XYZ file of C-alpha atoms in Angstrom:
675
model
C 22.521 -26.802 40.683
C 23.327 -27.219 36.997
C 19.803 -28.294 36.179
C 18.193 -25.435 38.107
C 20.560 -22.886 36.554
C 19.341 -23.708 33.063
C 15.640 -23.037 33.824
C 15.819 -19.200 33.847
C 17.684 -19.224 30.567
C 15.038 -21.463 28.948
C 12.337 -19.165 30.233
C 14.101 -16.098 28.787
C 14.702 -17.828 25.434
C 11.011 -18.790 25.326
C 10.100 -15.159 25.970
C 12.294 -14.058 23.098
C 10.623 -16.633 20.853
C 7.199 -15.557 22.104
C 8.047 -11.950 21.175
C 9.246 -13.113 17.735
C 6.041 -14.993 17.117
C 3.811 -12.178 18.482
C 5.630 -9.550 16.442
C 5.335 -11.734 13.328
C 1.581 -12.172 13.864
C 1.158 -8.447 14.475
C 3.058 -7.720 11.196
C 0.668 -10.105 9.567
C -2.324 -8.331 10.992
C -1.231 -4.826 10.167
C -0.091 -5.850 6.647
C -3.464 -7.560 6.207
C -5.254 -4.332 7.067
C -2.943 -2.171 4.932
C -3.300 -4.417 1.857
C -7.054 -4.579 2.240
C -7.172 -0.776 2.247
C -5.142 -0.798 -0.994
C -7.520 -3.358 -2.551
C -10.546 -1.302 -1.532
C -9.404 2.020 -2.979
C -11.471 1.510 -6.155
C -14.573 0.521 -4.153
C -14.206 3.531 -1.802
C -13.775 5.888 -4.822
C -16.987 4.579 -6.370
C -18.980 4.436 -3.146
C -18.310 8.071 -2.227
C -18.082 9.351 -5.838
C -14.712 10.926 -5.336
C -11.679 11.381 -7.727
C -8.471 9.361 -7.502
C -6.618 12.353 -5.994
C -8.942 12.397 -3.032
C -8.650 8.647 -2.547
C -4.926 9.272 -2.558
C -5.376 11.683 0.360
C -7.473 9.077 2.194
C -4.771 6.475 1.567
C -2.063 8.871 2.711
C -3.871 9.580 6.000
C -2.329 6.405 7.409
C 1.123 7.965 7.048
C -0.195 11.266 8.470
C -1.141 9.420 11.632
C 2.354 7.956 11.828
C 3.778 11.476 11.398
C 1.971 12.740 14.475
C 3.696 10.480 16.958
C 6.575 8.548 15.371
C 9.450 10.714 16.610
C 8.387 10.631 20.250
C 7.428 6.985 20.194
C 10.741 5.992 18.669
C 12.856 7.971 21.098
C 10.963 7.801 24.403
C 9.503 4.376 23.638
C 12.979 2.812 23.650
C 13.255 3.800 27.326
C 9.792 2.567 28.308
C 7.963 -0.800 28.169
C 8.302 -1.494 24.444
C 6.070 -4.644 24.215
C 3.183 -2.920 26.034
C 3.452 0.175 23.803
C 3.144 -2.155 20.817
C 0.088 -3.819 22.351
C -1.615 -0.426 22.968
C -0.872 0.519 19.375
C -2.679 -2.621 18.206
C -5.784 -1.582 20.141
C -5.688 1.826 18.474
C -5.269 0.244 15.061
C -8.321 -2.013 15.662
C -10.430 1.025 16.702
C -9.393 2.778 13.445
C -10.471 -0.165 11.333
C -13.896 -0.164 12.920
C -14.259 3.601 12.374
C -13.412 3.124 8.620
C -16.362 0.756 8.280
C -18.744 3.076 10.146
C -20.038 5.127 7.128
C -21.739 2.063 5.700
C -24.095 1.953 8.670
C -24.745 5.736 8.581
C -25.538 6.035 4.847
C -28.529 5.101 2.818
C -28.236 2.148 0.415
C -26.006 2.745 -2.601
C -27.766 3.999 -5.735
C -25.653 3.551 -8.831
C -25.718 5.979 -11.734
C -28.145 5.233 -14.539
C -29.639 7.119 -17.492
C -33.069 5.524 -17.206
C -35.383 3.548 -14.985
C -34.687 -0.101 -15.672
C -37.572 -2.489 -15.479
C -37.128 -5.275 -12.952
C -40.684 -6.750 -12.952
C -40.577 -10.379 -14.036
C -43.970 -10.232 -15.765
C -43.106 -7.198 -17.913
C -42.329 -7.778 -21.628
C -41.627 -4.574 -23.511
C -42.147 -1.136 -22.082
C -38.990 0.965 -21.959
C -38.280 3.247 -24.883
C -34.713 4.575 -24.354
C -34.560 7.032 -27.244
C -38.051 8.405 -26.660
C -37.988 8.692 -22.896
C -38.592 12.265 -21.780
C -36.686 11.834 -18.544
C -33.469 11.888 -20.561
C -33.900 15.655 -21.132
C -31.468 17.857 -19.215
C -33.177 19.876 -16.513
C -31.915 23.007 -14.689
C -30.751 21.843 -11.260
C -32.303 23.354 -8.119
C -29.431 24.463 -5.812
C -31.557 24.046 -2.679
C -32.653 20.619 -3.758
C -29.054 19.591 -4.462
C -27.907 20.725 -1.023
C -30.756 18.879 0.652
C -29.902 15.764 -1.402
C -26.249 15.883 -0.480
C -27.117 16.230 3.180
C -29.461 13.267 2.954
C -27.010 10.932 1.156
C -24.041 11.975 3.313
C -21.682 13.222 0.670
C -18.914 13.843 3.191
C -18.972 10.387 4.825
C -15.551 9.699 3.394
C -14.143 11.783 6.256
C -14.836 8.862 8.587
C -12.600 6.668 6.323
C -9.950 9.387 6.409
C -9.996 9.672 10.223
C -10.191 5.909 10.788
C -7.225 5.313 8.548
C -5.291 8.070 10.316
C -6.023 6.361 13.634
C -4.724 3.111 12.158
C -1.473 4.935 11.327
C -1.148 6.273 14.879
C -1.639 2.771 16.308
C 0.880 1.195 13.899
C 3.676 3.590 14.922
C 5.367 1.547 17.759
C 5.557 -1.722 15.829
C 8.546 -1.089 13.581
C 11.029 1.077 15.576
C 10.311 -0.518 18.952
C 9.652 -4.094 17.739
C 12.692 -4.378 15.479
C 15.034 -2.660 17.936
C 13.796 -4.899 20.842
C 14.468 -8.006 18.749
C 17.904 -6.773 17.623
C 18.884 -5.788 21.140
C 18.257 -9.248 22.626
C 19.172 -11.641 19.815
C 22.529 -12.671 18.469
C 23.867 -10.438 15.756
C 24.190 -13.303 13.275
C 20.548 -14.338 13.926
C 19.031 -10.925 13.304
C 18.896 -11.176 9.508
C 17.150 -14.547 9.687
C 14.653 -13.288 12.341
C 13.919 -10.188 10.233
C 13.362 -12.384 7.211
C 10.966 -14.545 9.160
C 9.013 -11.521 10.425
C 8.737 -9.959 6.956
C 7.884 -13.249 5.285
C 5.093 -13.877 7.883
C 4.083 -10.266 7.380
C 3.791 -10.819 3.645
C 1.078 -13.389 4.263
C -1.092 -10.478 5.450
C -1.170 -8.666 2.101
C -1.944 -12.020 0.423
C -4.973 -12.534 2.709
C -5.908 -8.853 2.405
C -5.963 -8.824 -1.420
C -7.726 -12.220 -1.507
C -10.398 -10.933 0.845
C -10.601 -7.730 -1.204
C -11.112 -9.898 -4.334
C -13.934 -11.863 -2.796
C -15.768 -8.846 -1.282
C -15.365 -6.888 -4.576
C -17.752 -9.421 -6.099
C -20.170 -9.074 -3.168
C -22.590 -6.196 -3.552
C -22.079 -3.325 -1.083
C -25.557 -3.542 0.406
C -25.713 -7.310 0.594
C -28.365 -8.316 3.175
C -30.024 -4.876 2.897
C -31.431 -4.822 -0.619
C -32.946 -7.293 -3.092
C -30.061 -8.399 -5.261
C -32.391 -9.315 -8.103
C -33.175 -5.659 -8.565
C -29.495 -4.833 -9.324
C -28.973 -4.499 -13.067
C -25.142 -4.173 -13.044
C -22.479 -6.863 -12.497
C -19.171 -6.788 -10.597
C -17.405 -6.088 -13.909
C -19.200 -2.735 -14.278
C -17.341 0.424 -13.386
C -20.287 1.566 -11.240
C -20.307 -1.635 -9.152
C -19.354 -1.246 -5.438
C -18.315 -4.284 -3.428
C -18.830 -4.892 0.273
C -15.688 -2.890 1.186
C -16.848 -2.215 4.753
C -17.004 -5.885 5.795
C -13.274 -6.416 5.323
C -12.418 -3.638 7.779
C -14.527 -5.285 10.445
C -12.649 -8.514 9.876
C -9.180 -7.078 9.941
C -10.023 -4.925 12.939
C -10.910 -8.100 14.835
C -7.642 -9.756 13.801
C -5.550 -6.799 14.974
C -7.420 -6.811 18.267
C -6.414 -10.477 18.811
C -2.808 -9.748 17.877
C -2.470 -7.209 20.774
C -2.971 -9.738 23.595
C 0.516 -11.368 23.889
C 2.393 -8.082 24.150
C 0.808 -7.274 27.526
C 2.458 -10.395 29.009
C 6.056 -9.799 27.826
C 8.839 -8.178 30.008
C 10.414 -4.811 29.417
C 13.800 -6.334 28.645
C 15.538 -9.721 28.118
C 19.068 -10.964 28.337
C 21.167 -11.016 25.179
C 20.757 -14.292 23.438
C 23.562 -16.669 24.564
C 24.464 -14.756 27.768
C 24.488 -16.233 31.250
C 21.391 -16.472 33.370
C 22.221 -13.428 35.525
C 20.933 -11.315 32.711
C 17.657 -13.170 33.050
C 17.462 -12.266 36.716
C 18.111 -8.650 35.842
C 15.231 -8.569 33.403
C 12.962 -10.119 36.040
C 13.927 -7.377 38.476
C 13.118 -4.724 35.873
C 9.817 -6.317 35.235
C 8.858 -6.248 38.930
C 8.730 -2.442 38.822
C 6.055 -2.408 36.096
C 3.101 -1.487 38.451
C 4.681 1.974 38.832
C 5.329 2.331 35.089
C 3.313 5.517 34.638
C 5.326 7.466 37.228
C 8.577 5.952 35.921
C 7.666 6.731 32.285
C 7.049 10.411 33.060
C 10.365 10.736 34.811
C 12.213 9.114 31.924
C 10.593 11.443 29.435
C 11.562 14.553 31.406
C 15.142 13.338 31.895
C 15.534 12.278 28.225
C 14.192 15.440 26.589
C 17.458 17.464 26.763
C 19.302 14.660 24.970
C 16.903 14.493 22.027
C 18.339 17.288 19.887
C 22.047 16.292 20.446
C 21.163 12.732 19.500
C 19.519 13.906 16.304
C 22.681 15.921 15.444
C 24.858 12.906 16.017
C 22.542 10.760 13.857
C 22.403 13.024 10.837
C 26.150 13.648 10.855
C 26.397 10.055 9.622
C 26.498 10.605 5.827
C 25.750 6.975 5.039
C 22.613 7.054 7.148
C 21.477 10.262 5.400
C 22.078 8.698 2.002
C 20.131 5.544 3.010
C 17.183 7.764 3.961
C 17.284 9.585 0.626
C 17.508 6.331 -1.372
C 14.706 4.673 0.557
C 12.588 7.810 0.122
C 12.789 7.657 -3.654
C 12.206 3.931 -3.798
C 9.197 4.099 -1.414
C 7.619 6.862 -3.592
C 7.766 4.499 -6.566
C 6.505 1.497 -4.580
C 3.597 3.284 -2.799
C 2.364 4.896 -6.048
C 2.558 1.562 -7.819
C 0.806 -0.619 -5.230
C -1.915 1.980 -4.646
C -3.037 2.187 -8.276
C -1.863 -1.164 -9.620
C -5.393 -2.744 -9.449
C -6.758 0.319 -11.317
C -3.965 -0.012 -13.872
C -4.861 -3.643 -14.520
C -8.549 -2.717 -14.835
C -8.029 0.130 -17.354
C -5.131 -1.192 -19.408
C -6.060 -4.873 -19.598
C -9.833 -4.774 -18.987
C -9.641 -6.853 -15.778
C -12.402 -6.581 -13.185
C -11.382 -5.141 -9.818
C -11.961 -8.455 -8.091
C -9.748 -10.333 -10.531
C -6.998 -7.701 -10.285
C -6.954 -8.049 -6.508
C -7.048 -11.825 -6.735
C -4.043 -11.969 -9.036
C -2.014 -9.564 -6.938
C -2.758 -11.623 -3.835
C -2.127 -15.072 -5.365
C 0.843 -14.265 -7.593
C 2.709 -11.035 -6.784
C 2.687 -11.180 -3.045
C 3.891 -14.800 -2.710
C 6.799 -13.790 -4.982
C 7.564 -10.886 -2.608
C 7.477 -13.190 0.422
C 9.835 -15.622 -1.310
C 12.144 -12.733 -2.212
C 12.366 -11.555 1.382
C 13.251 -14.984 2.755
C 15.747 -15.506 -0.131
C 17.505 -12.264 0.645
C 17.783 -13.159 4.326
C 18.981 -16.704 3.474
C 21.694 -15.362 1.157
C 23.022 -13.004 3.883
C 23.101 -15.823 6.461
C 24.408 -18.511 4.093
C 27.311 -16.483 2.665
C 27.859 -14.441 5.898
C 27.811 -11.194 3.967
C 28.885 -8.000 5.677
C 27.509 -4.542 5.067
C 29.273 -4.226 1.700
C 27.934 -7.580 0.556
C 24.438 -6.624 1.685
C 24.697 -3.390 -0.283
C 25.711 -5.285 -3.413
C 22.653 -7.574 -3.101
C 20.364 -4.602 -2.650
C 21.643 -2.635 -5.606
C 21.558 -5.720 -7.864
C 17.963 -6.375 -6.844
C 17.012 -2.759 -7.561
C 18.599 -2.896 -11.027
C 16.864 -6.228 -11.810
C 13.496 -4.859 -10.734
C 13.983 -1.790 -12.920
C 14.648 -3.985 -15.981
C 11.465 -6.030 -15.398
C 9.464 -2.865 -14.931
C 10.784 -1.287 -18.180
C 9.780 -4.415 -20.171
C 6.201 -4.170 -18.896
C 5.627 -0.993 -20.917
C 5.955 -2.909 -24.198
C 3.031 -5.250 -23.467
C -0.236 -3.378 -23.347
C -3.759 -3.372 -24.835
C -5.409 -0.702 -26.960
C -8.094 1.639 -25.651
C -11.525 0.237 -25.015
C -13.730 1.051 -27.978
C -16.361 3.492 -26.758
C -18.367 5.430 -29.380
C -17.823 9.154 -29.119
C -14.929 8.771 -26.698
C -12.239 6.561 -28.198
C -13.804 5.658 -31.584
C -16.071 7.554 -33.951
C -19.725 6.829 -34.554
C -20.490 5.090 -37.839
C -19.794 7.232 -40.884
C -18.304 10.165 -38.965
C -14.755 11.516 -38.461
C -12.331 9.924 -35.996
C -12.678 11.086 -32.440
C -9.975 13.221 -30.770
C -9.684 12.448 -27.097
C -9.433 16.127 -26.245
C -12.589 17.050 -28.253
C -14.785 13.973 -27.910
C -18.495 14.210 -28.216
C -21.112 11.692 -27.350
C -23.718 13.278 -29.636
C -24.022 12.206 -33.284
C -26.672 12.597 -36.033
C -27.739 9.011 -35.244
C -28.870 9.929 -31.747
C -29.479 13.667 -32.110
C -33.290 13.266 -32.035
C -33.244 11.332 -28.763
C -32.535 14.227 -26.358
C -30.021 12.085 -24.516
C -28.219 13.104 -21.379
C -24.425 13.169 -21.818
C -23.700 13.190 -18.074
C -24.700 9.648 -17.206
C -22.693 6.452 -17.679
C -25.020 3.446 -18.356
C -23.022 1.521 -20.955
C -24.394 -1.016 -23.453
C -22.403 -3.376 -25.717
C -23.244 -3.855 -29.375
C -22.589 -7.005 -31.373
C -19.541 -5.431 -33.110
C -17.617 -4.960 -29.778
C -18.243 -1.231 -29.600
C -19.473 0.183 -26.224
C -22.036 3.034 -26.116
C -22.271 5.316 -23.087
C -26.021 4.652 -22.697
C -28.914 2.956 -24.573
C -30.132 6.403 -25.548
C -26.772 7.436 -27.025
C -26.751 4.166 -28.992
C -30.079 5.313 -30.531
C -31.957 2.268 -29.196
C -35.724 2.419 -29.820
C -37.097 -0.453 -27.741
C -36.085 -2.976 -25.091
C -37.031 -6.440 -23.907
C -36.242 -8.448 -20.803
C -35.711 -7.424 -17.209
C -32.831 -6.701 -14.837
C -29.367 -7.850 -16.062
C -30.969 -9.720 -18.988
C -32.370 -6.574 -20.546
C -31.709 -6.234 -24.328
C -32.120 -3.062 -26.425
C -33.239 -3.230 -30.088
C -33.297 -1.071 -33.200
C -30.248 0.917 -32.150
C -29.648 3.442 -34.976
C -26.023 4.185 -34.040
C -24.781 0.582 -34.418
C -22.816 0.244 -37.617
C -24.517 -2.032 -40.139
C -22.569 -0.915 -43.240
C -20.499 -4.124 -43.331
C -23.548 -6.357 -43.199
C -27.076 -4.938 -43.801
C -28.605 -7.908 -42.006
C -26.390 -7.321 -38.929
C -27.845 -7.255 -35.470
C -28.816 -3.742 -34.276
C -29.261 -4.748 -30.641
C -27.187 -4.105 -27.510
C -26.936 -5.635 -24.094
C -26.235 -4.001 -20.737
C -22.590 -3.502 -19.690
C -19.289 -2.550 -21.270
C -17.862 -4.789 -24.018
C -14.923 -7.072 -23.072
C -11.462 -6.479 -24.546
C -10.268 -8.351 -27.656
C -8.687 -11.816 -27.315
C -5.123 -10.715 -28.021
C -5.311 -8.515 -24.929
C -5.379 -11.647 -22.746
C -2.111 -12.842 -24.138
C -0.440 -9.517 -23.437
C -1.861 -9.533 -19.951
C -0.262 -12.937 -19.212
C 3.153 -11.641 -20.294
C 2.652 -8.478 -18.153
C 1.787 -10.695 -15.131
C 4.885 -12.823 -15.644
C 7.166 -9.814 -15.753
C 5.323 -8.280 -12.806
C 5.763 -11.405 -10.598
C 9.417 -11.781 -11.581
C 10.083 -8.118 -10.856
C 8.358 -8.392 -7.465
C 10.585 -11.362 -6.492
C 13.838 -9.653 -7.589
C 12.909 -6.418 -5.862
C 12.057 -8.169 -2.596
C 15.373 -10.028 -2.566
C 16.981 -6.654 -1.790
C 14.569 -5.849 1.162
C 16.282 -7.698 4.005
C 19.830 -6.824 2.884
C 18.821 -3.152 2.619
C 17.507 -3.219 6.185
C 20.765 -4.764 7.389
C 22.741 -1.980 5.742
C 20.633 0.463 7.711
C 21.024 -1.355 11.036
C 24.819 -1.737 10.673
C 25.350 1.849 9.650
C 24.225 3.474 12.920
C 25.649 3.527 16.464
C 23.949 1.077 18.851
C 22.708 3.745 21.287
C 20.974 5.551 18.391
C 19.354 2.453 16.854
C 15.744 3.106 17.977
C 15.968 6.811 17.156
C 17.515 6.080 13.735
C 14.762 3.558 12.835
C 12.101 5.952 14.049
C 13.456 8.927 12.148
C 13.800 6.756 9.003
C 10.190 5.727 9.382
C 9.145 9.338 10.073
C 10.936 10.779 7.002
C 10.192 7.992 4.551
C 6.568 7.749 5.524
C 6.075 11.512 5.559
C 7.581 12.150 2.173
C 7.324 8.668 0.715
C 3.914 7.577 1.980
C 1.717 10.675 1.952
C 2.556 12.488 -1.404
C 2.714 9.545 -3.870
C -1.007 8.510 -3.708
C -1.949 12.192 -4.034
C 0.206 13.177 -7.008
C -0.184 9.777 -8.691
C -3.959 10.098 -8.268
C -4.066 13.714 -9.479
C -2.071 12.842 -12.627
C -4.180 9.775 -13.268
C -7.299 11.924 -12.999
C -6.007 13.995 -15.941
C -6.315 10.917 -18.168
C -10.034 10.474 -17.499
C -12.250 10.482 -20.582
C -15.669 10.069 -18.932
C -16.581 11.222 -15.479
C -19.558 9.773 -13.653
C -22.408 11.909 -12.172
C -23.229 11.991 -8.471
C -26.641 11.159 -7.230
C -27.290 14.859 -6.498
C -25.462 16.108 -9.637
C -21.878 17.194 -10.035
C -18.826 15.211 -11.053
C -18.395 11.818 -9.494
C -15.835 9.059 -9.921
C -14.117 8.412 -13.294
C -15.792 5.698 -15.395
C -13.344 5.481 -18.360
C -9.681 6.415 -18.850
C -7.533 7.004 -21.883
C -5.519 3.831 -21.399
C -2.498 5.001 -23.403
C -2.207 8.269 -21.367
C -2.807 6.298 -18.170
C -0.034 3.854 -19.043
C 2.468 6.585 -19.965
C 1.700 8.525 -16.765
C 1.741 5.546 -14.413
C 4.711 3.605 -15.692
C 6.565 6.790 -16.588
C 6.440 8.045 -13.013
C 7.551 4.701 -11.573
C 10.396 4.181 -14.020
C 11.696 7.682 -13.483
C 11.737 7.196 -9.710
C 13.465 3.828 -10.122
C 16.250 5.453 -12.263
C 16.835 8.047 -9.562
C 16.859 5.373 -6.834
C 19.450 3.244 -8.658
C 21.681 6.299 -9.117
C 21.499 7.002 -5.360
C 22.201 3.344 -4.634
C 25.436 3.659 -6.701
C 26.558 6.669 -4.651
C 25.626 4.940 -1.430
C 27.570 1.820 -2.340
C 30.706 3.846 -3.053
C 30.426 5.573 0.332
C 29.912 2.264 2.196
C 32.861 0.683 0.442
C 35.168 3.639 1.237
C 34.023 3.727 4.888
C 34.561 -0.007 5.254
C 38.023 0.182 3.727
C 38.926 3.020 6.050
C 37.748 0.990 9.080
C 39.821 -2.017 7.993
C 42.927 0.127 7.635
C 42.341 1.628 11.054
C 41.918 -1.824 12.524
C 45.263 -2.841 11.053
C 46.836 0.307 12.367
C 45.478 -0.387 15.817
C 46.801 -3.917 15.705
C 50.212 -2.771 14.599
C 50.138 -0.115 17.330
C 49.441 -2.686 19.996
C 52.237 -4.893 18.819
C 54.596 -1.930 18.800
C 53.468 -0.969 22.275
C 54.615 -4.356 23.503
C 58.115 -3.666 22.254
C 58.393 -0.071 23.434
C 56.500 2.361 25.630
C 57.467 5.225 23.349
C 55.138 7.014 20.881
C 52.852 4.050 20.086
C 50.303 5.090 22.751
C 49.846 8.450 21.091
C 48.736 6.861 17.802
C 46.220 4.661 19.627
C 44.600 7.667 21.301
C 44.381 9.462 17.950
C 42.598 6.452 16.466
C 40.014 6.405 19.285
C 39.237 10.077 18.818
C 38.724 9.619 15.081
C 36.603 6.509 15.487
C 34.191 8.369 17.794
C 33.382 10.748 14.916
C 32.067 7.921 12.688
C 29.414 5.304 13.114
C 30.295 1.640 13.469
C 29.509 -0.578 10.508
């Protein structure tokens, strides 16, 4: 009998472990997809010729999808079959990823912006005359032709990306409130921090893979397999280059699809870890009713609806829970804005290619974050910290991350030297960023277009917006190897025998910029580790600050509020403010303003880091208020516990008034949440 009685318990324990592994893999898959979307923001912006503010809207559509269903999924989902709901959500996420990639197959091949027709014939020697080409003259646009052109190229195809990303958000909704609450309900309380740390650490492998894949595909041309790559005259370092962004969404959609399978084979409930096997039998009995789950689900929803509003009132009367929501909201605003535009920041401030920026984030920052999560969970388990100790770890991590972020602002590179935009042409007054002009007496006779961005690099390290604006008279070579000669705008005053030629592409940054970039990356990695150390303790503070019967609702409402106000607005207002620092806008294929090609790096840095630092200051102030509240609440509960103990002892001696004080304690305790 003793041997047989152990079998059900082992089966139940294995089911809990299966759920833990399945949830960890699902977190990996969804984080992989989310990180890949972040790494592809620049590619999507260039492919659809849209500003950063609009890419912010696209990025925020994921949270919009969450907003549509999170409240109902969190509340009603806790009473339904949680693992199956998570599995269905994975299927929806996979469908969303495939829809995001759909525009690539509906659009014509990508045509990058250029000021002239580059020669790609191998037998050609010298035929293109940039300064003398008549096609550089500005022509009056035909409105009907522009409309026909926009319809042909599919200028609104980005809507598919928006809708697909929103569908991904809808599918991701059940994973956090239902998955975490399911795990916390059926595991030992002391094991929950370690399990959460394992899930988040495994989940952090997803962003690593996502950014690494983003780095690789950013070097792969968008129309690989559809066009002759020898005819492409730009490289992956060019601001007009678009990588194979669509391919990554097909890959992560497939991974999410695979992650959904185990959840359809898990029971609705499990016994609490460490309990007797009768709980296992109970969960088996519940699972046997699953064939009628649609009828049962509808009945549960109807019966639960009247309790929804009272439960919300009980939840938000908890002042600590409300303060946690507010603190997380501010911190998430800073984090989402930073991670969305961090690759662009590295490109514009330090001259890094998009592929290298994604690679470094994936190989350095994200492992530090994963190590920070596991370290925070280990510290809680090793020192057996309560809610006050967890709050101390979280606020210390927040302050440390703020210090590292503040130091990053002191290590930056100067603006890229672009004639007419950031530096003056030879022999002419210094350029003002607000009144820049690409025209100069040295190129006035060339009838150049000022709309296009087709940069060339001169020997002196100065970039010119196009061969025509550099005053180049002739050219030799083909494709990427084309060289322009006799460029009248190139400064030869320092050396009369200096080279007056230029090559395709923007000039690289100066050597001292590389040293500053290394320091920036070191501070960034250290800050990521310190910040992540507070992740798991912060989550434990949330879990231990709410009543058990409101746990799923509390997690769902936290996700709803933080993702609504912390996930949707930051990419939009960060992007809109970053757009204001643009110095040179590109031109769409059919005319009109396209994506930004060059930013004022100083204004970009002040805007980007200033916003993040300001939000971090506010978050740290809120953490201080929250810590004081938690400490006071904990002290009050300890005193009440002592009073209860003293009351019980007094009750043993006398049946007098001691019972009255005990009843009073119970009434007061019901008004506050258990920590």
